[in-house]
Coordinates of C-alpha atoms and ligand atoms in Angstrom, one line a residue:
X1 CA 138.1 128.4 205.3
X2 CA 134.8 127.4 203.9
X3 CA 134.4 130.5 201.7
X4 CA 134.3 129.2 198.1
X5 CA 135.0 132.7 196.9
X6 CA 138.6 133.2 195.6
X7 CA 140.2 136.5 196.6
X8 CA 137.8 139.4 197.5
X9 CA 139.0 139.8 201.1
X10 CA 137.5 143.2 201.7
X11 CA 134.0 142.1 200.5
X12 CA 134.3 138.9 202.6
X13 CA 135.3 141.0 205.6
X14 CA 132.2 143.2 205.2
X15 CA 129.9 140.3 205.1
X16 CA 131.6 138.6 208.0
X17 CA 131.4 141.7 210.2
X18 CA 127.7 142.3 209.3
X19 CA 126.9 138.6 210.0
X20 CA 128.7 138.7 213.4
X21 CA 126.5 141.7 214.4
X22 CA 123.4 140.0 213.0
X23 CA 123.1 142.8 210.5
X24 CA 123.1 141.4 207.1
X25 CA 121.5 143.8 204.7
X26 CA 118.2 143.0 203.0
X27 CA 119.7 143.7 199.6
X28 CA 123.2 143.5 198.1
X29 CA 124.4 144.4 194.7
X30 CA 127.5 142.5 193.7
X31 CA 129.4 144.0 190.7
X32 CA 132.3 142.6 188.7
X33 CA 133.4 141.2 185.4
X34 CA 131.8 138.0 184.0
X35 CA 133.6 135.0 185.4
X36 CA 135.0 136.8 188.4
X37 CA 132.8 134.7 190.8
X38 CA 129.7 136.8 191.5
X39 CA 127.4 133.8 191.8
X40 CA 129.9 131.9 194.0
X41 CA 130.1 134.9 196.3
X42 CA 126.3 135.3 196.4
X43 CA 126.0 131.6 197.4
X44 CA 128.6 132.2 200.1
X45 CA 126.4 134.9 201.5
X46 CA 123.4 132.5 201.3
X47 CA 125.5 130.1 203.5
X48 CA 126.5 132.9 205.9
X49 CA 122.8 133.7 206.3
X50 CA 121.8 130.0 207.0
X51 CA 124.9 128.2 208.3
X52 CA 124.4 126.4 211.7
X53 CA 128.0 126.9 212.7
X54 CA 129.1 130.3 211.3
X55 CA 132.4 131.6 212.5
X56 CA 133.4 135.3 212.3
X57 CA 137.0 134.4 211.4
X58 CA 136.5 131.6 209.0
X59 CA 133.0 132.1 207.6
X60 CA 130.3 129.5 207.0
X61 CA 131.3 126.0 208.1
X62 CA 130.7 124.3 204.7
X63 CA 129.8 121.1 206.4
X64 CA 126.4 121.6 208.2
X65 CA 123.3 120.4 206.3
X66 CA 122.4 124.0 205.4
X67 CA 125.8 124.6 203.8
X68 CA 125.8 121.3 202.0
X69 CA 122.3 121.8 200.6
X70 CA 123.1 125.3 199.4
X71 CA 126.4 124.0 197.8
X72 CA 124.4 121.3 196.0
X73 CA 121.7 123.7 194.8
X74 CA 119.1 121.7 196.8
X75 CA 118.2 124.3 199.5
X76 CA 114.5 125.2 199.2
X77 CA 115.1 128.8 200.5
X78 CA 117.7 129.7 198.0
X79 CA 116.5 130.9 194.6
X80 CA 118.6 131.8 191.6
X81 CA 117.2 133.8 188.7
X82 CA 118.9 135.0 185.6
X83 CA 118.0 137.8 183.4
X84 CA 120.1 136.3 180.6
X85 CA 120.5 132.7 179.6
X86 CA 124.1 132.3 180.4
X87 CA 124.7 132.7 184.1
X88 CA 127.8 134.7 185.0
X89 CA 129.1 134.2 181.4
X90 CA 130.3 130.7 182.0
X91 CA 127.5 128.5 180.8
X92 CA 126.0 127.1 183.9
X93 CA 122.3 127.3 182.8
X94 CA 120.9 124.0 184.1
X95 CA 119.4 125.1 187.4
X96 CA 118.4 128.6 186.3
X97 CA 115.1 130.1 185.4
X98 CA 114.4 133.1 183.2
X99 CA 113.5 136.5 184.4
X100 CA 110.0 136.1 182.8
X101 CA 109.2 134.0 185.9
X102 CA 110.0 136.9 188.2
X103 CA 106.4 138.1 188.3
X104 CA 104.8 134.7 188.9
X105 CA 107.5 133.0 190.9
X106 CA 109.7 135.6 192.6
X107 CA 106.8 137.8 193.9
X108 CA 105.1 134.8 195.3
X109 CA 108.1 133.2 196.9
X110 CA 109.6 136.4 198.3
X111 CA 106.7 136.8 200.8
X112 CA 106.8 133.3 202.1
X113 CA 108.6 132.3 205.4
X114 CA 111.8 130.3 205.3
X115 CA 111.0 126.7 204.9
X116 CA 114.2 124.9 206.1
X117 CA 116.7 127.7 206.9
X118 CA 116.7 131.0 208.7
X119 CA 116.8 133.3 205.7
X120 CA 115.4 133.1 202.2
X121 CA 117.9 134.1 199.6
X122 CA 117.1 135.5 196.1
X123 CA 120.0 135.8 193.7
X124 CA 119.2 137.6 190.5
X125 CA 122.0 137.8 187.9
X126 CA 122.6 140.0 184.8
X127 CA 120.4 142.8 186.3
X128 CA 121.7 145.1 183.5
X129 CA 119.6 143.0 181.0
X130 CA 116.3 143.7 182.8
X131 CA 113.6 145.7 181.0
X132 CA 112.0 148.5 182.9
X133 CA 108.8 146.5 183.6
X134 CA 111.0 143.9 185.3
X135 CA 113.1 146.5 187.2
X136 CA 109.9 147.9 188.6
X137 CA 108.8 144.6 190.1
X138 CA 112.2 144.4 191.7
X139 CA 112.2 148.0 192.9
X140 CA 108.8 147.5 194.7
X141 CA 110.2 144.6 196.6
X142 CA 113.4 146.4 197.5
X143 CA 111.4 149.3 198.8
X144 CA 109.7 147.1 201.4
X145 CA 111.8 144.0 201.8
X146 CA 110.1 141.3 203.7
X147 CA 111.8 140.0 206.9
X148 CA 114.0 137.0 206.8
X149 CA 114.9 137.7 203.1
X150 CA 118.2 138.8 201.5
X151 CA 118.0 139.8 197.8
X152 CA 121.4 139.6 196.0
X153 CA 121.6 141.3 192.6
X154 CA 124.5 140.7 190.3
X155 CA 125.7 143.0 187.5
X156 CA 128.9 143.8 185.6
X157 CA 128.9 147.3 186.9
X158 CA 126.5 149.7 188.7
X159 CA 126.7 152.5 186.2
X160 CA 124.0 151.3 183.8
X161 CA 121.5 150.4 186.5
X162 CA 118.6 152.5 187.8
X163 CA 119.9 154.6 190.6
X164 CA 116.8 153.8 192.6
X165 CA 117.8 150.2 192.6
X166 CA 121.5 150.8 193.4
X167 CA 120.6 153.2 196.2
X168 CA 118.5 150.5 198.0
X169 CA 121.4 147.9 198.0
X170 CA 124.7 147.6 199.7
X171 CA 127.2 147.5 196.8
X172 CA 130.1 145.1 196.8
X173 CA 132.7 145.4 194.1
X174 CA 134.6 142.2 193.2
X175 CA 138.2 142.9 192.0
X176 CA 140.4 140.9 189.7
X177 CA 142.3 138.2 191.5
X178 CA 146.1 137.8 191.3
X179 CA 147.6 135.3 188.9
X180 CA 149.3 133.3 191.6
X181 CA 146.1 133.0 193.6
X182 CA 144.2 131.7 190.5
X183 CA 147.1 129.3 189.8
X184 CA 146.9 128.0 193.4
X185 CA 143.1 127.6 193.1
X186 CA 143.4 125.7 189.8
X187 CA 146.1 123.5 191.5
X188 CA 143.5 122.5 194.1
X189 CA 140.9 121.6 191.6
X190 CA 141.0 118.0 190.2
X191 CA 142.2 118.7 186.7
X192 CA 143.9 116.5 184.1
X193 CA 147.7 116.9 183.9
X194 CA 147.4 118.2 180.3
X195 CA 145.4 121.3 181.3
X196 CA 147.6 124.3 180.6
X197 CA 146.9 126.0 184.0
X198 CA 149.6 128.6 183.7
X199 CA 148.3 129.9 180.4
X200 CA 144.6 129.7 181.6
X201 CA 145.6 131.7 184.8
X202 CA 147.1 134.4 182.6
X203 CA 144.3 134.4 180.1
X204 CA 141.7 134.7 182.9
X205 CA 142.8 138.3 183.7
X206 CA 141.9 137.9 187.3
X207 CA 138.6 135.9 186.8
X208 CA 138.8 132.6 188.8
X209 CA 135.4 131.3 187.7
X210 CA 136.4 131.9 184.1
X211 CA 139.7 130.1 184.7
X212 CA 137.9 127.1 186.2
X213 CA 135.4 126.8 183.4
X214 CA 138.3 127.1 180.8
X215 CA 140.1 124.4 182.7
X216 CA 137.2 121.9 182.6
X217 CA 135.8 122.9 179.2
X218 CA 138.5 122.8 176.4
X219 CA 136.0 124.4 174.0
X220 CA 136.5 127.8 175.7
X221 CA 140.2 127.8 174.8
X222 CA 139.4 126.5 171.3
X223 CA 137.1 129.5 170.7
X224 CA 139.8 131.9 171.9
X225 CA 142.3 130.2 169.6
X226 CA 140.0 130.6 166.6
X227 CA 139.7 134.3 167.3
X228 CA 143.5 134.5 167.6
X229 CA 143.9 132.7 164.3
X230 CA 141.4 135.1 162.7
X231 CA 143.3 138.1 164.0
X232 CA 146.8 136.8 163.0
X233 CA 145.4 135.9 159.6
X234 CA 144.1 139.4 159.2
X235 CA 147.6 140.9 159.6
X236 CA 148.9 139.0 156.7
X237 CA 145.7 138.9 154.6
X238 CA 144.7 140.9 151.5
X239 CA 142.4 143.8 152.1
X240 CA 139.5 141.8 150.5
X241 CA 139.9 139.1 153.2
X242 CA 140.1 141.7 155.9
X243 CA 136.8 143.3 154.7
X244 CA 135.2 139.9 154.7
X245 CA 136.1 139.5 158.4
X246 CA 134.9 143.0 159.1
X247 CA 131.5 142.2 157.6
X248 CA 131.3 139.0 159.6
X249 CA 132.1 140.8 162.8
X250 CA 129.6 143.6 162.2
X251 CA 126.9 141.1 161.5
X252 CA 127.9 139.3 164.7
X253 CA 127.8 142.5 166.6
X254 CA 124.0 142.8 166.3
X255 CA 123.3 139.5 168.0
X256 CA 126.4 139.0 170.1
X257 CA 128.3 142.1 171.1
X258 CA 130.3 140.3 173.7
X259 CA 131.7 138.0 171.1
X260 CA 133.1 140.9 169.1
X261 CA 134.5 142.5 172.3
X262 CA 136.1 139.2 173.1
X263 CA 137.7 139.2 169.6
X264 CA 139.2 142.6 170.3
X265 CA 140.3 141.6 173.8
X266 CA 142.0 138.6 172.4
X267 CA 143.7 140.7 169.7
X268 CA 144.8 143.2 172.4
X269 CA 146.4 140.5 174.7
X270 CA 148.1 138.8 171.7
X271 CA 149.5 142.2 170.4
X272 CA 150.9 142.9 173.9
X273 CA 152.5 139.5 173.8
X274 CA 154.2 140.4 170.5
X275 CA 155.5 143.6 172.1
X276 CA 156.9 141.5 175.0
X277 CA 158.5 139.1 172.6
X278 CA 160.1 141.9 170.7
X279 CA 161.6 143.3 173.9
X280 CA 162.9 139.9 175.0
X281 CA 160.3 139.6 177.9
X282 CA 159.0 136.2 176.7
X283 CA 158.5 135.0 180.3
X284 CA 155.5 137.4 180.7
X285 CA 153.7 136.2 177.6
X286 CA 150.0 135.4 178.2
X287 CA 149.3 133.2 175.1
X288 CA 152.1 130.7 176.2
X289 CA 151.1 128.0 173.7
X290 CA 151.5 130.6 170.8
X291 CA 155.0 131.7 171.8
X292 CA 156.7 130.6 168.5
X293 CA 154.2 132.3 166.3
X294 CA 154.3 135.4 168.5
X295 CA 158.0 135.5 168.1
X296 CA 157.6 135.2 164.3
X297 CA 155.2 138.2 164.3
X298 CA 157.6 140.2 166.5
X299 CA 160.1 139.9 163.7
X300 CA 157.6 140.8 161.0
X301 CA 156.2 143.9 162.7
X302 CA 158.2 147.0 163.8
X303 CA 157.7 148.4 167.3
X304 CA 155.8 151.4 165.8
X305 CA 153.5 148.9 164.0
X306 CA 152.8 147.0 167.2
X307 CA 152.0 150.2 169.2
X308 CA 149.8 151.3 166.3
X309 CA 147.8 148.1 166.4
X310 CA 147.3 148.5 170.2
X311 CA 146.1 152.1 169.6
X312 CA 143.7 151.0 166.8
X313 CA 142.2 148.3 169.0
X314 CA 141.6 150.8 171.7
X315 CA 140.0 153.3 169.3
X316 CA 137.8 150.5 167.8
X317 CA 136.6 149.4 171.3
X318 CA 135.8 153.0 172.2
X319 CA 133.8 153.7 169.0
X320 CA 131.8 150.5 169.3
X321 CA 131.0 151.3 172.9
X322 CA 129.9 154.8 171.7
X323 CA 127.5 153.1 169.3
X324 CA 129.2 154.3 166.1
X325 CA 127.9 152.2 163.2
X326 CA 129.8 148.8 163.6
X327 CA 130.5 148.3 159.9
X328 CA 132.2 151.7 159.6
X329 CA 134.2 151.2 162.8
X330 CA 135.4 147.7 161.8
X331 CA 136.1 148.6 158.2
X332 CA 138.2 151.5 159.4
X333 CA 140.1 149.1 161.8
X334 CA 140.8 146.6 159.0
X335 CA 141.9 149.4 156.6
X336 CA 144.4 150.9 159.1
X337 CA 145.9 147.7 160.5
X338 CA 149.6 147.4 159.4
X339 CA 150.6 144.4 157.2
X340 CA 152.9 141.9 158.6
X341 CA 155.4 140.8 156.0
X342 CA 157.8 137.9 156.2
X343 CA 161.5 138.8 156.7
X344 CA 163.8 136.9 154.4
Ligands
LIG1 ZN1 127.4 125.5 207.8

């Protein structure tokens, strides 16, 4: 199999069938969480549209010069634009250009004939970050797509997008991939023996691209560990310390919402781990390297406390998403969090 996409069998099947009938759509919208592999799938479609030895059952060959040039980001008919700096949430910015170039570059390129392949491919990620002026440029092109062109838009989900854009695309939803499949994938990558692949596979929550990035870039796990330490600290800290963290998080929220959501996500996963530990299900713990501290906390918090923390995190998430003032929401969270006290 030359598909580089991990999982996603039903989406792969749709593309394979369309390709075998020579009916690839002029526009696709690929939706899914950051790190789930949207860019990888888009590039797989680029290969399907240009491969010299495409097979209905096993996909693009992966070894013809078209596939090789697409894989190495050298194909002159494949363009990748990003509406945000950080492509797919995993930090691969080097070959990307900003959306500001849409007008000058995209509009010019989209009407040219393929240079070395059969089909020109335009991949545009983080569509949800586009301003209306930019969306309009895109919309006009989607209304009258040139021949020999496939436009592939990437977004977390379709609900925040202009319905006029969504309705002109075939929508493909990428689903979380199973832990075993991610483990198998990481096993095939050339990684150091000290990389905690089991823990990464669990932390990835079904996102193979995130898992790969976390496996090759230790900084990603360090950042998560810092967030975890902040949260654990907050459960034993004084109210003053908690409010300080609340202030820091609400300041952060204005420039980096995702970072605050990630803090809450981390807290949620860790709290579930504490619940697992207190019910003797330690084999299912996600934060494997934190097992001992998780066990300590499971002895310091009652089951009611743990369930209460999970509920508070959910409420906090909900209120932040509803645009309630962040400082109010986070202060309230800190105020209501139970205190973990050492058992003598
Ligand atoms: Zn090929």
